[in-house]
CSV table of C-alpha atoms in Angstrom, one decimal:
chain,number,residue,atom,x,y,z
W,1,ALA,CA,-28.6,22.7,-12.8
W,2,LYS,CA,-27.3,19.4,-13.2
W,3,CYS,CA,-23.9,21.1,-13.9
W,4,GLU,CA,-25.0,23.5,-11.0
W,5,HIS,CA,-25.7,20.7,-8.7
W,6,LEU,CA,-22.4,18.5,-10.6
W,7,LEU,CA,-20.2,21.9,-9.4
W,8,THR,CA,-21.2,22.0,-5.9
W,9,LEU,CA,-20.7,18.2,-5.5
W,10,LEU,CA,-16.9,18.4,-6.5
W,11,HIS,CA,-16.3,21.5,-4.6
W,12,MET,CA,-17.5,19.5,-1.3
W,13,ASN,CA,-14.8,19.2,1.1
W,14,GLU,CA,-16.3,15.2,1.8
W,15,ILE,CA,-17.1,14.3,-2.1
W,16,ASP,CA,-19.5,12.1,-2.6
W,17,LEU,CA,-18.3,10.4,-5.3
W,18,GLU,CA,-20.1,7.4,-6.1
W,19,HIS,CA,-23.6,10.5,-6.3
W,20,ALA,CA,-21.4,13.0,-8.5
W,21,LYS,CA,-20.0,10.2,-10.8
W,22,SER,CA,-23.8,9.7,-10.8
W,23,VAL,CA,-24.8,13.1,-11.6
W,24,ALA,CA,-22.2,13.6,-14.0
W,25,LEU,CA,-23.1,9.8,-16.4
W,26,ASP,CA,-27.1,11.5,-15.6
W,27,ILE,CA,-25.9,15.6,-17.6
W,28,VAL,CA,-24.1,12.9,-20.3
W,29,SER,CA,-27.4,11.1,-21.0
W,30,SER,CA,-29.3,14.0,-21.1
W,31,ILE,CA,-27.5,15.7,-23.5
W,32,LYS,CA,-27.0,12.8,-25.8
W,33,SER,CA,-31.3,12.4,-26.0
W,34,LEU,CA,-30.8,16.2,-27.0
W,35,SER,CA,-29.0,14.7,-30.1
W,36,HIS,CA,-31.5,13.2,-32.8
W,37,THR,CA,-28.3,11.7,-34.2
W,38,GLU,CA,-28.5,8.0,-34.4
W,39,SER,CA,-24.7,7.2,-33.6
W,40,LEU,CA,-24.7,9.3,-30.8
W,41,ARG,CA,-27.9,8.0,-29.3
W,42,ASN,CA,-25.2,4.9,-29.9
W,43,LEU,CA,-22.5,6.3,-27.7
W,44,ASP,CA,-21.8,4.0,-24.9
W,45,PRO,CA,-22.4,7.1,-22.1
W,46,LEU,CA,-19.2,6.3,-19.7
W,47,ALA,CA,-17.5,5.1,-23.3
W,48,ALA,CA,-18.0,9.3,-24.3
W,49,ALA,CA,-17.5,10.7,-21.2
W,50,LEU,CA,-14.6,9.3,-20.5
W,51,GLY,CA,-12.7,10.0,-24.6
W,52,ALA,CA,-13.0,6.6,-25.4
W,53,SER,CA,-11.3,6.0,-29.2
W,54,SER,CA,-14.1,5.6,-31.0
W,55,PRO,CA,-14.5,7.2,-35.2
W,56,ASN,CA,-17.6,7.6,-33.9
W,57,ILE,CA,-17.4,9.8,-31.3
W,58,GLU,CA,-15.7,13.3,-32.6
W,59,LYS,CA,-18.3,13.1,-35.4
W,60,SER,CA,-21.2,12.6,-33.5
W,61,LEU,CA,-19.4,15.5,-30.9
W,62,GLU,CA,-20.8,17.9,-34.3
W,63,VAL,CA,-23.8,18.5,-34.0
W,64,LEU,CA,-24.2,19.7,-29.8
W,65,THR,CA,-24.9,22.9,-29.4
W,66,PRO,CA,-21.9,25.0,-28.0
W,67,GLU,CA,-24.3,24.7,-25.0
W,68,GLN,CA,-24.3,21.1,-25.1
W,69,SER,CA,-20.4,20.9,-26.1
W,70,GLN,CA,-19.4,22.4,-22.6
W,71,ALA,CA,-21.5,20.8,-19.9
W,72,LEU,CA,-20.5,17.8,-22.0
W,73,ALA,CA,-16.4,18.0,-21.1
W,74,SER,CA,-17.9,20.1,-18.0
W,75,ALA,CA,-19.2,16.3,-17.0
W,76,LYS,CA,-15.8,14.3,-19.4
W,77,ALA,CA,-13.7,16.9,-16.6
W,78,ALA,CA,-15.6,15.6,-13.3
W,79,ILE,CA,-15.8,11.8,-14.2
W,80,VAL,CA,-12.5,11.9,-14.3
W,81,ASP,CA,-11.5,14.2,-11.5
W,82,ILE,CA,-14.0,12.1,-9.6
W,83,ASP,CA,-12.4,8.7,-10.6
W,84,ALA,CA,-8.9,9.9,-9.6
W,85,LYS,CA,-10.3,11.5,-6.2
W,86,LYS,CA,-12.4,7.9,-6.1
W,87,ARG,CA,-8.5,6.1,-6.8
W,88,GLN,CA,-6.5,7.9,-4.0
W,89,HIS,CA,-9.2,7.1,-1.8
W,90,ASP,CA,-8.9,3.9,-2.2
W,91,ASP,CA,-5.1,3.5,-2.2
W,92,THR,CA,-5.7,5.5,1.3
W,93,LEU,CA,-8.4,3.0,3.0
W,94,ARG,CA,-6.5,0.3,2.0
W,95,ARG,CA,-2.9,1.1,3.3
W,96,ILE,CA,-5.2,1.9,6.3
W,97,LYS,CA,-6.6,-1.5,6.9
W,98,GLU,CA,-3.4,-3.2,5.4
W,99,ASN,CA,-1.3,-1.1,8.4
W,100,GLU,CA,-4.4,-3.0,10.6
W,101,LYS,CA,-3.6,-6.1,9.9
W,102,HIS,CA,0.1,-5.6,11.3
W,103,ASP,CA,2.1,-5.3,14.3
W,104,TYR,CA,4.7,-2.9,14.1
W,105,GLY,CA,5.8,-2.7,17.8
W,106,PRO,CA,5.6,-0.4,20.8
W,107,ASP,CA,4.1,3.1,19.6
W,108,ALA,CA,4.3,1.0,15.9
W,109,ALA,CA,8.4,2.0,16.4
W,110,TYR,CA,9.4,-0.5,13.4
W,111,ARG,CA,7.2,0.8,10.8
W,112,THR,CA,9.4,3.2,8.8
W,113,LEU,CA,11.5,0.0,8.4
W,114,LYS,CA,8.2,-2.3,6.1
W,115,GLY,CA,9.0,-2.3,2.8
W,116,GLN,CA,13.4,-1.8,3.7
W,117,CYS,CA,15.7,-4.1,2.6
W,118,PHE,CA,19.4,-5.0,4.8
W,119,SER,CA,22.0,-7.1,3.4
W,120,LYS,CA,25.1,-8.9,4.2
W,121,ARG,CA,27.5,-11.0,3.0
W,122,ILE,CA,29.6,-13.2,5.4
W,123,ALA,CA,31.7,-16.2,4.1
W,124,LYS,CA,30.7,-17.5,0.5
W,125,TYR,CA,27.1,-15.9,1.1
W,126,ASP,CA,24.8,-12.6,0.9
W,127,TYR,CA,21.8,-12.1,3.2
W,128,GLU,CA,19.2,-10.1,2.4
W,129,VAL,CA,16.6,-9.6,5.6
W,130,CYS,CA,13.6,-7.5,5.2
W,131,PRO,CA,11.2,-7.0,8.0
W,132,PHE,CA,7.8,-7.9,8.1
W,133,GLY,CA,8.8,-9.0,4.9
W,134,ASN,CA,11.1,-12.5,3.7
W,135,SER,CA,14.5,-13.3,3.5
W,136,LYS,CA,17.1,-14.7,2.0
W,137,GLN,CA,20.4,-16.2,1.6
W,138,ASP,CA,21.5,-15.7,-1.9
W,139,HIS,CA,18.5,-17.2,-3.9
W,140,THR,CA,17.2,-19.4,-2.1
W,141,SER,CA,14.1,-18.4,1.2
W,142,ILE,CA,15.2,-18.7,4.9
W,143,GLY,CA,11.6,-17.3,5.4
W,144,LYS,CA,9.0,-15.2,5.5
W,145,PHE,CA,8.0,-13.0,8.6
W,146,GLY,CA,5.7,-14.3,10.8
W,147,THR,CA,6.2,-13.1,14.1
W,148,TRP,CA,7.6,-11.0,17.3
W,149,GLY,CA,9.3,-13.0,20.3
W,150,ASN,CA,8.7,-12.0,23.3
W,151,ASP,CA,8.7,-8.4,23.8
W,152,TYR,CA,9.5,-7.8,20.6
W,153,ASN,CA,13.3,-9.0,21.4
W,154,SER,CA,12.7,-10.5,18.1
W,155,TRP,CA,11.1,-11.8,15.0
W,156,ASN,CA,10.7,-14.2,13.7
W,157,PHE,CA,10.7,-15.3,10.4
W,158,GLU,CA,8.6,-18.7,8.8
W,159,HIS,CA,8.4,-21.3,6.2
W,160,GLY,CA,11.3,-20.8,4.2
W,161,GLN,CA,11.5,-23.3,1.8
W,162,TYR,CA,12.2,-27.3,2.4
W,163,CYS,CA,15.3,-28.1,3.9
W,164,SER,CA,15.4,-32.1,3.0
W,165,GLY,CA,15.5,-33.5,7.1
W,166,VAL,CA,14.2,-30.7,8.2
W,167,GLY,CA,11.2,-29.0,7.3
W,168,ALA,CA,11.0,-24.9,6.2
W,169,ARG,CA,13.8,-23.9,6.6
W,170,THR,CA,13.1,-20.6,9.3
W,171,LEU,CA,15.4,-17.4,10.6
W,172,LEU,CA,15.6,-15.7,14.0
W,173,VAL,CA,16.3,-12.3,14.0
W,174,ASN,CA,17.5,-10.9,17.1
W,175,LEU,CA,17.0,-7.3,17.6
W,176,ARG,CA,19.3,-4.6,19.6
W,177,CYS,CA,19.5,-1.7,20.4
W,178,GLY,CA,21.7,0.7,17.4
W,179,ASP,CA,22.6,3.8,15.7
W,180,GLU,CA,21.4,3.4,12.6
W,181,ASN,CA,19.5,-0.2,10.5
W,182,ASN,CA,22.3,-2.6,9.9
W,183,LEU,CA,21.9,-6.5,9.7
W,184,VAL,CA,24.7,-7.3,11.6
W,185,ASP,CA,24.8,-10.9,12.0
W,186,VAL,CA,23.5,-13.9,9.6
W,187,TYR,CA,24.4,-18.0,10.5
W,188,GLU,CA,23.8,-21.4,11.3
W,189,SER,CA,22.9,-22.2,14.5
W,190,GLU,CA,21.5,-25.2,13.3
W,191,MET,CA,21.5,-27.0,9.8
W,192,CYS,CA,19.0,-24.9,7.9
W,193,LYS,CA,17.6,-22.8,10.9
W,194,TYR,CA,19.3,-18.6,10.5
W,195,THR,CA,19.6,-16.5,13.3
W,196,ALA,CA,20.8,-13.2,13.1
W,197,THR,CA,21.6,-9.8,14.4
W,198,PHE,CA,19.7,-6.3,13.7
W,199,ASP,CA,20.7,-3.0,15.0
W,200,THR,CA,18.1,-0.5,14.7
W,201,PRO,CA,17.0,3.3,16.4
W,202,ALA,CA,14.2,2.0,16.8
W,203,ALA,CA,15.3,-1.0,19.7
W,204,CYS,CA,16.5,2.2,21.1
W,205,VAL,CA,12.2,3.3,22.4
W,206,GLU,CA,12.0,-0.5,23.8
W,207,ASN,CA,15.5,-0.1,26.1
W,208,ASP,CA,14.2,3.5,27.2
W,209,GLU,CA,10.9,2.4,28.0
W,210,GLU,CA,11.9,-0.5,30.8
W,211,ASN,CA,15.2,1.1,31.8
W,212,ALA,CA,12.9,3.7,33.3
W,213,ALA,CA,10.1,2.5,34.1
W,214,ILE,CA,13.8,0.4,36.6
W,215,SER,CA,14.4,3.7,37.6
W,216,SER,CA,10.8,4.6,38.9
W,217,ASP,CA,11.4,1.0,41.5
W,218,ASP,CA,14.1,2.3,42.6
W,219,SER,CA,13.6,5.3,43.6
W,220,SER,CA,10.4,4.9,44.9
């Protein structure tokens, strides 16, 4: 009956993972109580269910009836499946919560840039800008993503490596409508304060909305 209940839980569209795992472990515990061997009674239920390496497990399983062995195998498979689904569920929730914490611009137009990095060699330096991440000049940090500029037209990277007499290095990235994502230019506008230009199709969305609003005003 418990095995049938477990199978029912596993086939539900919205599975209660903790409850299903509890049922699976209960099955393992019940199977153990059916055996009269001390070695099987001393096994940890979760270790047995997950197939943990133990010199006593294989020997202990020999005393089980075929029905008990099949039930134990089903419970073991169920626990592995439940844990995999739970990890997948937790990963999805983590990504959702992480996305909710970040502002990816109007209609989340810049979301696709997260996790990407763009490089450009200018003069003797290699610059790298990672939207919503870090930026650097060679191996020197010139800031971590901090805030958006007014009207979502720029990024402010802050708290870069300390610069004597100035403080933390910073980078201002001006966003410009372009056919592809491209770090166009980076220069040191002031000592340890950098300014960059970044072309991206995501900026075109904002420009299109502004142009549409202007056209609407003109027609009225």
